[in-house]
Short mmCIF file of C-alpha atoms in Angstrom, two decimals:
data_model
loop_
_atom_site.label_atom_id
_atom_site.label_comp_id
_atom_site.label_asym_id
_atom_site.label_seq_id
_atom_site.Cartn_x
_atom_site.Cartn_y
_atom_site.Cartn_z
CA MET A 13 28.24 -45.32 2.28
CA SER A 14 31.56 -46.04 3.93
CA GLU A 15 34.83 -46.41 2.04
CA ARG A 16 34.94 -50.09 2.98
CA ASP A 17 31.38 -50.67 1.75
CA LEU A 18 32.19 -49.05 -1.59
CA ALA A 19 35.39 -51.07 -1.91
CA ARG A 20 33.47 -54.28 -1.29
CA LEU A 21 30.79 -53.44 -3.88
CA VAL A 22 33.32 -52.42 -6.53
CA GLY A 23 35.68 -55.31 -5.87
CA VAL A 24 38.79 -53.34 -4.94
CA SER A 25 40.77 -52.82 -1.75
CA HIS A 26 39.93 -50.24 0.88
CA LYS A 27 43.24 -48.51 0.16
CA THR A 28 42.33 -48.17 -3.51
CA VAL A 29 39.17 -46.24 -2.61
CA GLN A 30 41.23 -44.06 -0.25
CA ARG A 31 43.62 -43.22 -3.09
CA TRP A 32 40.69 -42.24 -5.33
CA LEU A 33 39.38 -39.89 -2.66
CA ALA A 34 42.79 -38.42 -1.86
CA ASP A 35 43.59 -37.51 -5.48
CA SER A 36 40.70 -36.01 -7.46
CA SER A 37 42.79 -36.04 -10.65
CA ARG A 38 43.13 -39.82 -10.52
CA LEU A 39 40.94 -41.55 -13.13
CA PRO A 40 40.33 -45.22 -12.27
CA HIS A 41 39.94 -47.98 -14.83
CA PRO A 42 36.59 -47.72 -16.69
CA GLN A 43 35.33 -50.98 -15.19
CA HIS A 44 35.86 -49.60 -11.69
CA ARG A 45 34.33 -46.21 -12.54
CA TRP A 46 31.19 -47.90 -13.85
CA ALA A 47 30.95 -50.11 -10.76
CA VAL A 48 31.26 -47.04 -8.50
CA CYS A 49 28.50 -45.24 -10.42
CA ASP A 50 26.23 -48.27 -10.20
CA ALA A 51 26.87 -48.53 -6.45
CA LEU A 52 26.19 -44.82 -5.87
CA GLY A 53 23.38 -44.49 -8.38
CA VAL A 54 24.87 -41.46 -10.13
CA ALA A 55 26.17 -40.62 -13.60
CA GLU A 56 29.87 -41.05 -14.26
CA GLU A 57 30.55 -37.36 -14.86
CA VAL A 58 29.15 -36.53 -11.41
CA VAL A 59 32.02 -38.38 -9.76
CA TRP A 60 34.66 -37.75 -12.44
CA PRO A 61 33.71 -34.55 -14.37
CA ARG A 62 36.56 -34.81 -16.87
CA VAL A 63 35.27 -38.18 -18.08
CA LYS A 64 32.86 -36.19 -20.27
CA THR A 65 35.66 -35.84 -22.78
CA LEU A 66 36.15 -39.60 -22.81
CA VAL A 67 32.61 -40.97 -22.78
CA LYS A 68 29.92 -39.83 -25.22
CA SER A 69 26.93 -41.73 -23.88
CA ARG A 70 25.91 -44.59 -21.65
CA SER A 71 25.93 -47.00 -24.60
CA ASP A 72 29.68 -46.41 -25.04
CA ARG A 73 30.25 -48.06 -21.69
CA GLU A 74 29.80 -51.48 -23.28
CA VAL A 75 33.01 -50.94 -25.27
CA VAL A 76 35.70 -52.00 -22.82
CA GLU A 77 38.63 -51.64 -25.19
CA THR A 78 39.47 -51.48 -28.88
CA PHE A 79 42.43 -52.87 -30.77
CA PRO A 80 43.58 -51.79 -34.26
CA TYR A 81 44.52 -55.43 -34.92
CA ARG A 82 43.15 -58.67 -33.48
CA SER A 83 46.75 -59.74 -32.92
CA ALA A 84 47.18 -56.71 -30.62
CA CYS A 85 44.71 -58.16 -28.12
CA PRO A 86 46.81 -59.81 -25.38
CA THR A 87 46.61 -63.58 -25.10
CA SER A 88 46.01 -63.01 -21.40
CA THR A 89 42.70 -61.28 -22.26
CA TRP A 90 41.54 -64.35 -24.16
CA ALA A 91 42.63 -66.61 -21.30
CA GLU A 92 40.81 -64.50 -18.71
CA LEU A 93 37.60 -64.48 -20.75
CA VAL A 94 37.69 -68.24 -21.30
CA ASP A 95 38.49 -68.88 -17.64
CA GLY A 96 35.78 -66.49 -16.43
CA ALA A 97 32.98 -67.94 -18.56
CA ARG A 98 30.59 -70.10 -16.56
CA ALA A 99 27.55 -70.60 -18.80
CA ASP A 100 28.36 -70.02 -22.48
CA ILE A 101 31.43 -69.89 -24.70
CA PHE A 102 30.67 -69.18 -28.36
CA LEU A 103 33.57 -69.16 -30.82
CA GLY A 104 32.16 -67.74 -34.03
CA GLY A 105 35.13 -67.02 -36.24
CA PHE A 106 34.91 -68.36 -39.78
CA THR A 107 37.94 -70.61 -39.19
CA ASN A 108 38.68 -70.34 -35.41
CA TYR A 109 42.02 -71.96 -36.16
CA PHE A 110 44.17 -69.55 -34.13
CA VAL A 111 42.59 -70.36 -30.77
CA TRP A 112 44.21 -73.79 -30.74
CA SER A 113 47.73 -72.37 -30.84
CA GLN A 114 47.11 -69.15 -28.94
CA GLN A 115 45.94 -70.78 -25.71
CA PRO A 116 48.14 -73.46 -24.11
CA ALA A 117 46.41 -76.82 -23.62
CA PHE A 118 43.19 -75.40 -25.07
CA PRO A 119 41.49 -78.79 -25.64
CA GLN A 120 42.01 -79.66 -21.97
CA THR A 121 40.62 -76.27 -20.98
CA LEU A 122 37.48 -76.87 -23.03
CA ARG A 123 37.03 -80.27 -21.39
CA ARG A 124 37.23 -78.69 -17.95
CA LYS A 125 34.76 -75.97 -18.90
CA THR A 126 32.16 -78.42 -20.17
CA GLU A 127 32.63 -80.67 -17.14
CA ALA A 128 31.86 -77.62 -14.99
CA GLY A 129 28.58 -77.12 -16.88
CA CYS A 130 29.64 -74.49 -19.41
CA ARG A 131 28.13 -74.77 -22.90
CA VAL A 132 30.86 -74.52 -25.56
CA ARG A 133 29.95 -73.87 -29.21
CA PHE A 134 32.01 -73.56 -32.37
CA LEU A 135 30.52 -72.03 -35.51
CA VAL A 136 32.80 -72.45 -38.53
CA GLY A 137 32.50 -71.93 -42.24
CA ASP A 138 31.93 -74.89 -44.55
CA PRO A 139 35.20 -75.45 -46.47
CA GLY A 140 33.24 -76.86 -49.40
CA THR A 141 31.25 -73.68 -50.14
CA PRO A 142 32.18 -71.30 -52.99
CA ILE A 143 32.75 -68.35 -50.66
CA VAL A 144 35.83 -70.10 -49.26
CA GLY A 145 37.51 -70.19 -52.65
CA ASN A 146 36.51 -66.61 -53.30
CA ARG A 147 38.03 -65.48 -50.03
CA GLU A 148 41.24 -67.37 -50.70
CA SER A 149 41.67 -65.54 -54.02
CA VAL A 150 41.29 -62.24 -52.15
CA GLU A 151 43.61 -63.00 -49.21
CA LYS A 152 46.34 -64.73 -51.23
CA VAL A 153 48.14 -66.15 -48.20
CA PRO A 154 49.91 -69.56 -47.95
CA LEU A 155 47.68 -70.80 -45.11
CA SER A 156 44.40 -70.97 -47.00
CA VAL A 157 40.94 -70.46 -45.51
CA ALA A 158 40.03 -74.10 -46.15
CA THR A 159 43.22 -75.26 -44.42
CA ARG A 160 42.52 -73.06 -41.43
CA ILE A 161 39.01 -74.46 -41.14
CA ARG A 162 40.33 -78.04 -41.34
CA ILE A 163 42.73 -77.33 -38.48
CA THR A 164 39.70 -76.54 -36.34
CA LEU A 165 37.77 -79.55 -37.62
CA ASP A 166 40.71 -81.85 -36.77
CA GLU A 167 40.86 -80.45 -33.24
CA LEU A 168 37.10 -80.75 -32.81
CA ALA A 169 37.22 -84.37 -33.95
CA LYS A 170 39.52 -85.09 -31.01
CA LEU A 171 36.86 -83.64 -28.70
CA ALA A 172 33.94 -85.54 -30.20
CA ASP A 173 33.46 -87.43 -26.93
CA VAL A 174 33.01 -84.26 -24.87
CA PRO A 175 29.37 -83.70 -23.84
CA GLY A 176 28.39 -80.05 -23.86
CA LEU A 177 30.66 -79.16 -26.76
CA GLU A 178 28.76 -78.42 -29.98
CA SER A 179 29.94 -77.48 -33.45
CA ARG A 180 28.12 -76.35 -36.57
CA PHE A 181 28.85 -75.15 -40.09
CA SER A 182 27.19 -71.85 -40.90
CA ALA A 183 24.55 -72.14 -43.65
CA PRO A 184 25.82 -71.46 -47.19
CA GLU A 185 23.51 -68.47 -47.52
CA ASP A 186 25.03 -67.01 -44.35
CA GLY A 187 28.57 -67.32 -45.66
CA PRO A 188 29.01 -63.61 -46.49
CA ASN A 189 27.65 -62.58 -43.08
CA HIS A 190 29.84 -65.05 -41.23
CA ILE A 191 33.11 -64.58 -43.08
CA GLY A 192 32.92 -60.80 -42.71
CA LEU A 193 32.36 -60.73 -38.94
CA SER A 194 33.87 -62.88 -36.20
CA VAL A 195 32.22 -62.88 -32.77
CA PHE A 196 33.72 -64.67 -29.78
CA ARG A 197 31.38 -64.65 -26.78
CA PHE A 198 32.16 -65.51 -23.16
CA ASP A 199 28.99 -65.16 -21.06
CA ASP A 200 28.38 -61.38 -20.96
CA GLU A 201 31.63 -60.38 -22.67
CA ALA A 202 32.64 -60.65 -26.31
CA LEU A 203 35.49 -60.00 -28.71
CA VAL A 204 34.25 -58.80 -32.10
CA THR A 205 36.28 -58.54 -35.31
CA PRO A 206 34.92 -57.00 -38.53
CA HIS A 207 37.09 -58.22 -41.41
CA LEU A 208 38.36 -55.43 -43.62
CA ALA A 209 38.66 -55.85 -47.40
CA SER A 210 41.50 -58.28 -48.16
CA THR A 211 42.92 -58.46 -44.63
CA VAL A 212 43.11 -61.72 -42.71
CA GLY A 213 41.64 -61.98 -39.24
CA HIS A 214 44.72 -61.10 -37.20
CA ASP A 215 45.16 -57.89 -39.22
CA SER A 216 41.56 -56.74 -38.72
CA PRO A 217 40.41 -54.50 -35.81
CA MET A 218 38.80 -55.89 -32.67
CA MET A 219 36.44 -54.62 -29.98
CA HIS A 220 36.09 -55.97 -26.45
CA LEU A 221 32.46 -55.61 -25.32
CA ARG A 222 30.79 -56.16 -21.96
CA ARG A 223 27.00 -56.36 -21.60
CA LEU A 224 25.54 -53.63 -19.43
CA ARG A 225 22.02 -53.17 -20.73
CA LYS A 226 19.33 -54.73 -22.86
CA ASP A 227 19.60 -54.16 -26.63
CA GLY A 228 23.04 -52.59 -26.31
CA MET A 229 26.09 -53.24 -28.46
CA PHE A 230 26.72 -56.62 -26.85
CA ASP A 231 23.17 -57.85 -27.40
CA ARG A 232 23.22 -56.84 -31.07
CA PHE A 233 26.24 -59.03 -31.76
CA ALA A 234 24.94 -61.84 -29.54
CA GLU A 235 21.73 -61.90 -31.60
CA HIS A 236 23.82 -62.12 -34.76
CA CYS A 237 25.56 -65.21 -33.34
CA GLU A 238 22.33 -66.94 -32.40
CA GLU A 239 20.77 -66.25 -35.80
CA LEU A 240 23.71 -67.85 -37.63
CA TRP A 241 23.78 -70.72 -35.15
CA GLU A 242 20.10 -71.54 -35.60
CA ARG A 243 20.48 -71.83 -39.38
CA GLY A 244 23.72 -73.82 -39.19
CA ARG A 245 24.09 -77.57 -39.55
CA PRO A 246 26.02 -79.89 -37.20
CA VAL A 247 29.61 -80.79 -37.95
CA LYS A 248 29.79 -84.56 -38.17
CA PRO A 249 32.77 -86.12 -36.35
#
């Protein structure tokens, strides 16, 4: 395989591949390493032996990056994932309120995505269920869980005329499963936040996942989303 052929398959410039070959100590970004290995049909440590200390197994490759706090994930990452999604956007936080302020002109973005054929789904918690009050007593923050949910509901009401945009409340019996784990899916990539003890969402850790194989980390969380979605009930405008 020529340098140019490899560059084309990996999605980088010819000069980038030349730099990799010229400096054996250079360790490219994980996404590029994986693409090179797929193109060459070899294991990662064959090309970059010292990666053994960084990667435990093939399943680890689905973890693109981790953040100790959701708030540490750059807004540009969210924007890139939303922009790159072509088939399915699933926003499965219990409140989802922060997305409206984090992304500029987010309602207009969602309209464009649905017009382009992308399915957009919001799964939110029901503010009238007991688990909401229980969580509020644990968090003890001025912006209550119910208020955060209603922010999302108000924004969704403004988009009620958008075909291809769906919203549901998670079932009451799924409340504990939903409130403890937020999954935001963008085609074959996802941002996953497990909520720790009394911490609010932005103070909880986050993982960025990318699907690489069947029944991997990504698929496990995607199945969780679909299970909650199937048992949910539509949000009435």
